[in-house]
C-alpha positions in Angstrom: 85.6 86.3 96.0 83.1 88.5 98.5 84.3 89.8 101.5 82.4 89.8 104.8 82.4 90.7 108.1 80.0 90.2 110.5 79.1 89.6 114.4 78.0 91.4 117.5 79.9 94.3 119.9 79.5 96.3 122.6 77.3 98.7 120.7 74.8 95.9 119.4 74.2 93.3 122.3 74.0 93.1 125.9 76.8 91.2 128.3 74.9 87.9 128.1 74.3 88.2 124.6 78.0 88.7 124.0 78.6 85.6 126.2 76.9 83.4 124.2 78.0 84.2 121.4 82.0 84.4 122.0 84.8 81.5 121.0 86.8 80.2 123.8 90.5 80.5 123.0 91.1 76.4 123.3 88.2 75.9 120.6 89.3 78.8 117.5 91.5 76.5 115.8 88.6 73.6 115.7 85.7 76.9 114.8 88.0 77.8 111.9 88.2 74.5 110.2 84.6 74.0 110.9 83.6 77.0 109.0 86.0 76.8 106.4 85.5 72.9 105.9 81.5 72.8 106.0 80.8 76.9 107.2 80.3 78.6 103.8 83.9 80.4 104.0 86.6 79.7 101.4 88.8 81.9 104.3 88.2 83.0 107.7 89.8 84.9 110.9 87.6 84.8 114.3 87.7 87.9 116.8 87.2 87.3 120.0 86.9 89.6 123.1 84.8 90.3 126.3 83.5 93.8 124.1 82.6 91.9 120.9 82.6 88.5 118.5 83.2 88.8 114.8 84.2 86.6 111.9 86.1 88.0 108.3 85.4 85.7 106.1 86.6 85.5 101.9 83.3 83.6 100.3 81.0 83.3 97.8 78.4 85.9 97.7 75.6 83.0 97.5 77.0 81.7 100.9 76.8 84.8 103.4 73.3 83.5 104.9 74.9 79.9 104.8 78.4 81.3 107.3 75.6 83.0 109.6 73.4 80.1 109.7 76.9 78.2 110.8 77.7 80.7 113.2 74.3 80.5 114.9 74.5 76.3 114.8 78.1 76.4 116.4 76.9 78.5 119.9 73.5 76.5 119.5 71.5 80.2 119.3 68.4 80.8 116.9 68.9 82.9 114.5 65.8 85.3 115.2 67.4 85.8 118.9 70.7 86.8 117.4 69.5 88.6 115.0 68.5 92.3 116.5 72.2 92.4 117.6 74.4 91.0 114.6 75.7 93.2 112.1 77.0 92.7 108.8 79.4 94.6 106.5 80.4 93.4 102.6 83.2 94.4 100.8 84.1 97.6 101.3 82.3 98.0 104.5 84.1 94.9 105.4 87.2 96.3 104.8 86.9 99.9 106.5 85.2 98.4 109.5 88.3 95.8 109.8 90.6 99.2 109.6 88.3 101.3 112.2 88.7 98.1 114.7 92.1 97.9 114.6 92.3 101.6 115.0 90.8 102.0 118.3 87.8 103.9 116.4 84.9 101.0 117.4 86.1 100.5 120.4 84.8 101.2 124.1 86.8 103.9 125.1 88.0 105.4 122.0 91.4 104.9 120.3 92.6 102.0 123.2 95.5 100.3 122.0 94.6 96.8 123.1 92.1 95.5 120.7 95.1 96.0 117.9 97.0 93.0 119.9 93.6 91.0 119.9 93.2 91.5 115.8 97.1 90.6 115.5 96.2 87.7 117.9 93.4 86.4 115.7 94.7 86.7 112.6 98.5 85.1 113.4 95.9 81.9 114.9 93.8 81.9 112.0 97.0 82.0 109.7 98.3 79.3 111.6 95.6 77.0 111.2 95.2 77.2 107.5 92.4 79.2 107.6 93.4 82.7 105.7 94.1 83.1 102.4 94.9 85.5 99.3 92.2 88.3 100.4 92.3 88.1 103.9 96.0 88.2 104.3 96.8 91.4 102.1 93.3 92.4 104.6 95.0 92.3 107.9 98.2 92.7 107.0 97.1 96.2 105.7 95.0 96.4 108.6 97.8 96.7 110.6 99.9 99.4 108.2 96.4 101.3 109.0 96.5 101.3 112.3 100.0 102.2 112.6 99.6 105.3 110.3 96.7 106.3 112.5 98.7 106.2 115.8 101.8 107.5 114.3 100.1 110.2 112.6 97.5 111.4 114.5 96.9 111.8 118.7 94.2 108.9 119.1 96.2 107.4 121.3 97.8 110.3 123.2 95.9 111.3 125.7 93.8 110.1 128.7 90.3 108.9 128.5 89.9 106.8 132.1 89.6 107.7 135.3 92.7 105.0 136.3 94.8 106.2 133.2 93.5 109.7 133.6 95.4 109.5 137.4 98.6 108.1 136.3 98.9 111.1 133.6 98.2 113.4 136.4 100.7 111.5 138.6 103.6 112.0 135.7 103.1 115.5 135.6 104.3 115.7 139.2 106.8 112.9 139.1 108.5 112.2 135.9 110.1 109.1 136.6 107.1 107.0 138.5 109.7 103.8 138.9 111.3 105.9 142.0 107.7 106.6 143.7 105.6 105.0 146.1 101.9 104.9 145.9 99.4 103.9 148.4 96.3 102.9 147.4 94.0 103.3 150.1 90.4 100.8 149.4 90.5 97.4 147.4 87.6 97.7 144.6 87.3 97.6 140.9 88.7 101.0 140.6 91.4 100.5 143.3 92.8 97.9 141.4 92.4 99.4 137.8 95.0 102.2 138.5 96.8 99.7 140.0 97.1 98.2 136.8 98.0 101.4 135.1 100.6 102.6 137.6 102.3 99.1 137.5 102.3 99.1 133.4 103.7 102.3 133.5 106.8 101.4 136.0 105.6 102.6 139.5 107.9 101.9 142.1 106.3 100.2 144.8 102.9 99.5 145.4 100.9 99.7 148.9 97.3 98.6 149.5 95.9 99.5 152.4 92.3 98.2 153.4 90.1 97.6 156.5 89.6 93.7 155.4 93.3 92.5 155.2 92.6 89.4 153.2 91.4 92.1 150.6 94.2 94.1 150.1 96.5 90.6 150.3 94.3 89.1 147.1 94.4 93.1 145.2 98.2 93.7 146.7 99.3 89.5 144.8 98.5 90.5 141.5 100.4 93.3 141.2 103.5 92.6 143.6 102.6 94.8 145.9 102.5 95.4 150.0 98.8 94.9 151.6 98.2 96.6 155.1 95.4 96.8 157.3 93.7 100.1 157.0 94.8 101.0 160.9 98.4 100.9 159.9 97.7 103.4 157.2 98.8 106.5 159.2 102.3 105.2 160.5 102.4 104.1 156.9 101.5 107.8 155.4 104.7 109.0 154.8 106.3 106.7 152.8 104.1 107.4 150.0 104.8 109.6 147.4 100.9 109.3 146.1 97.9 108.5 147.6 94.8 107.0 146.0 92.0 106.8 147.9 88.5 105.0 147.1 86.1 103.5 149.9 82.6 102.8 150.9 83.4 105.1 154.1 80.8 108.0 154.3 83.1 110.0 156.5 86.9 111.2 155.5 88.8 108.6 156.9 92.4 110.9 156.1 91.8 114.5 157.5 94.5 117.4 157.5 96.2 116.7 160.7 97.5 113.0 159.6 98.6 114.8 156.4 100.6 117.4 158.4 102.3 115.0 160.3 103.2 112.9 156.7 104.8 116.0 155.1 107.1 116.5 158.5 108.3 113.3 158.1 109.1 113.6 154.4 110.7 116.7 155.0 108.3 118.1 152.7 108.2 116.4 149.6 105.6 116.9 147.6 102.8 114.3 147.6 99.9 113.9 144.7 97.2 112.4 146.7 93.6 111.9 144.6 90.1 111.6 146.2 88.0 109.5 143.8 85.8 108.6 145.8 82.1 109.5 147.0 81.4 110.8 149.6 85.4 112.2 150.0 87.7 110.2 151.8 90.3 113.2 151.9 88.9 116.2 153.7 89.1 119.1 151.4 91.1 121.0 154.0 94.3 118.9 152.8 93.8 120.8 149.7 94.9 123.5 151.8 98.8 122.8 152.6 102.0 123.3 150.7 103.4 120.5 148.9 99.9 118.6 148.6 98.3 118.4 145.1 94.9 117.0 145.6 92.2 116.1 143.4 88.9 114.8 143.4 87.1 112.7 141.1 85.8 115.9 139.7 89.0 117.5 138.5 89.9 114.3 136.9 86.5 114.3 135.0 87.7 117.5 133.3 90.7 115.8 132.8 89.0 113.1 131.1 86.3 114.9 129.3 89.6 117.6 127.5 91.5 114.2 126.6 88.1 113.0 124.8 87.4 116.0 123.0 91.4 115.5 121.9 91.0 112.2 120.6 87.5 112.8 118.8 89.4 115.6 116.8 92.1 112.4 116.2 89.8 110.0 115.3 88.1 112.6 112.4 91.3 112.4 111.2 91.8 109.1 111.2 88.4 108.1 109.6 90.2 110.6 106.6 93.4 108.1 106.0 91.3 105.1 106.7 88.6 106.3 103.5 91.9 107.1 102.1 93.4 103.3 102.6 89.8 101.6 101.7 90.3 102.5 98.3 93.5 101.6 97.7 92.4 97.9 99.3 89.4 97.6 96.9 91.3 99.2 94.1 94.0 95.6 94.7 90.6 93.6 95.1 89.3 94.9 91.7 92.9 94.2 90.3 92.4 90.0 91.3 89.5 89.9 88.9 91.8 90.3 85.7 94.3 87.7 87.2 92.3 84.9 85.1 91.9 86.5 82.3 96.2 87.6 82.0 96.6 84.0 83.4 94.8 82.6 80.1 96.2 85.5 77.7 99.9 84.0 78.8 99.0 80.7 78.5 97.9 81.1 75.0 101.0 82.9 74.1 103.2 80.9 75.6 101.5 77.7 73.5 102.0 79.5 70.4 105.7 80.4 71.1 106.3 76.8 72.3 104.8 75.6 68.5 107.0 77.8 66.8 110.3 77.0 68.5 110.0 73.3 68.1 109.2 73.8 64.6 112.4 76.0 64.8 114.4 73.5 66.1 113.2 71.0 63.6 113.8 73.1 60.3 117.7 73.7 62.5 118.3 69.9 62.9 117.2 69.7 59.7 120.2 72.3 57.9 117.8 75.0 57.3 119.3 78.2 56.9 119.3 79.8 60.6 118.9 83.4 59.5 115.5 82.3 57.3 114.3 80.0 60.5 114.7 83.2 62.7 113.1 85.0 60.4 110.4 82.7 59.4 109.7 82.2 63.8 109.2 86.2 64.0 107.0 86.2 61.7 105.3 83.4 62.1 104.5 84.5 66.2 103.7 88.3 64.8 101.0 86.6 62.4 99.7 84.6 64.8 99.3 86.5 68.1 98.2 89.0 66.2 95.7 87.0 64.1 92.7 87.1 66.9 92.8 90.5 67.7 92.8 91.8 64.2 89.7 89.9 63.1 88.2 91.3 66.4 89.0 94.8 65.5 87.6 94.4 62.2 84.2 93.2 63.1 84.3 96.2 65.7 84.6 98.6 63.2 82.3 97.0 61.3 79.4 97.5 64.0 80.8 100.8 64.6 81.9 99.4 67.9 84.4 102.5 69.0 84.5 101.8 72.5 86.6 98.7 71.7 88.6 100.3 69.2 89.9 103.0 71.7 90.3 99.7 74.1 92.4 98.3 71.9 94.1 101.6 71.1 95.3 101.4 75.2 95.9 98.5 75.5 98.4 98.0 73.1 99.6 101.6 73.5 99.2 102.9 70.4 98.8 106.2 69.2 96.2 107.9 66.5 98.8 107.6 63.5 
């Protein structure tokens, strides 16, 4: 059985090649018994995401093109336009690719957890349908063993490497428990509402979106559960929040120092983490200035960022050194499957012998034969002839002067030089 996998990611195509070429979640189970059935794959799993497409299949060697060709039929693409961007791994590229997926090492922003869920995902559905088989379930199940080593035993996972999740580390160092805290987020954009995301999955308290369209900050402030103001209220509203996130289109500070000072009287002067990320400044630097204010700009969280990358590169080195390590242990248990026929066969031929003898046992017994000769005559007997085969083998090796098989035979029976 050959193993491949093959498709397209974020690091081979474009968006709208990436579009055209992914499964939607409603069609998988109906993909997988098409490729299976008619596809060229004996067994298949299909991964699916916005960042990439790709198909582990257990096949023939002679039908690799054939799966492609299938693949290119199914989203109606020629295969000369798909094929600057599509990749391909056999065997053993198969395999270590499969493990540096799961492990966050292939992926966008490097060693994200997310895309191990997705493989889990894809494989569970491909299980389901019938589709997986002998190779590629001992494949993802060790898949997943890998990718747990790697995030228990190294700090790919540990450390920041977004500006949203780069924010929310910041935010814990100040507050430890973020389920008690406020945060206003002042703006409603992409990045607005991607450390939304991050403060809600890590247990923020409450949530307030303040924006100069209301109907904005109502559609960002419903999908988290959150509080939407107009931006005008945002200065009686100051106060209440523990941490400030600021990022609009305004090319003038729309919170200066004054508004700030007021804030802290009010809270008696708790400390507030309040973060700038946009450009040109919302905050004026000034703010910077008083006790109980830790501010940072979109700059300080860059450095923030770019320590937490170098921190996970050094991770992911030593990840790529227990995923080698796992690859050959996989293959090693692939190599194994190809002697499976031939012990199959060498039990079945015994196992025909030893039936022959004991009914011939059994009939000398019915028969009043002395047991102790029939035992004796069924030893030897099954000695003479399992042993029959090999012999004249070994003898016409040594004839030829065939050592090689002579020290074969040697291990494989266990025997030693005397």
């Amino acid at each position: 059985m050959h193993l491949l996998a093959f498709g397209i990611n974020h690091h081979t195509a474009p968006v709208d090649i990436r579009e055209k070429a992914a499964f939607a979640a409603d069609k998988l189970v109906g993909a997988l018994h098409e490729v299976t059935a008619g596809g060229g794959a004996a067994e298949a799993a299909i991964v699916s995401t916005c960042n990439r497409t790709e198909l582990y299949c257990g096949l023939d060697s002679s039908q690799e093109d054939h799966v492609i060709d299938w693949f290119c039929h199914y989203h109606r693409l020629n295969r000369s336009d798909i094929h600057p961007y599509l990749y391909r791994h056999p065997d053993q590229a198969a395999v270590k690719h499969a493990f540096r997926v799961a492990a966050g090492l292939d992926s966008m922003i490097l060693g994200e957890p997310q895309i191990l869920g997705q493989m889990k995902e894809a494989f569970a559905t491909a299980h389901k349908a019938g589709a997986t088989g002998k190779i590629l379930n001992r494949l993802f199940q060790q898949t997943f063993t890998v990718a747990k080593q790697v995030r228990t035993d190294t700090a790919i996972g540990a450390s920041a490497v977004s500006v949203a999740s780069a924010a929310v580390q910041l935010a814990r160092q100040i507050f430890s428990e973020l389920s008690e805290q406020t945060v206003l987020l002042i703006g409603a954009g992409d990045m607005i509402e991607l450390c939304a995301r991050h403060l809600k999955e890590h247990g923020i308290g409450h949530i307030i979106v303040a924006n100069r369209t209301l109907e904005r900050a109502q559609q960002v402030a419903a999908l988290f559960g959150a509080e939407a103001i107009a931006l005008a209220e945002m200065p009686t509203r100051l106060a209440d929040a523990d941490i400030v996130i600021s990022s609009t289109a305004s090319q003038l500070p729309i919170l200066g120092k004054g508004a700030v000072e007021s804030a802290l009287k009010a809270r008696r002067h708790r400390p507030m983490f309040m973060l700038d990320i946009a450009v040109p400044r919302d905050i004026e630097a000034e703010v910077g200035e008083l006790n109980d204010v830790y501010l940072y700009t979109i700059d300080d969280l860059k450095e923030v960022v770019q320590e937490n990358m170098e921190s996970r590169q050094e991770a992911a080195r030593e990840a790529e050194k227990i995923i080698d390590t796992q690859v050959v242990d996989f293959m090693q248990w692939v190599k194994s499957l190809n002697a499976v026929p031939t012990i199959r066969a060498l039990r079945e031929s015994a196992n025909a012998l030893r039936e022959a003898e004991v009914e011939y046992a059994r009939k000398r017994l019915a028969h009043g034969d002395d047991p102790a000769r029939v035992i004796e005559h069924l030893a030897r007997a099954l000695t003479n002839k399992l042993t029959h085969t090999p012999t004249d083998v070994l003898r016409k090796a040594d004839h030829e002067g065939n050592k090689a098989l002579l020290e074969a035979a040697r291990r494989l029976f266990d025997l030693n030089e005397d």
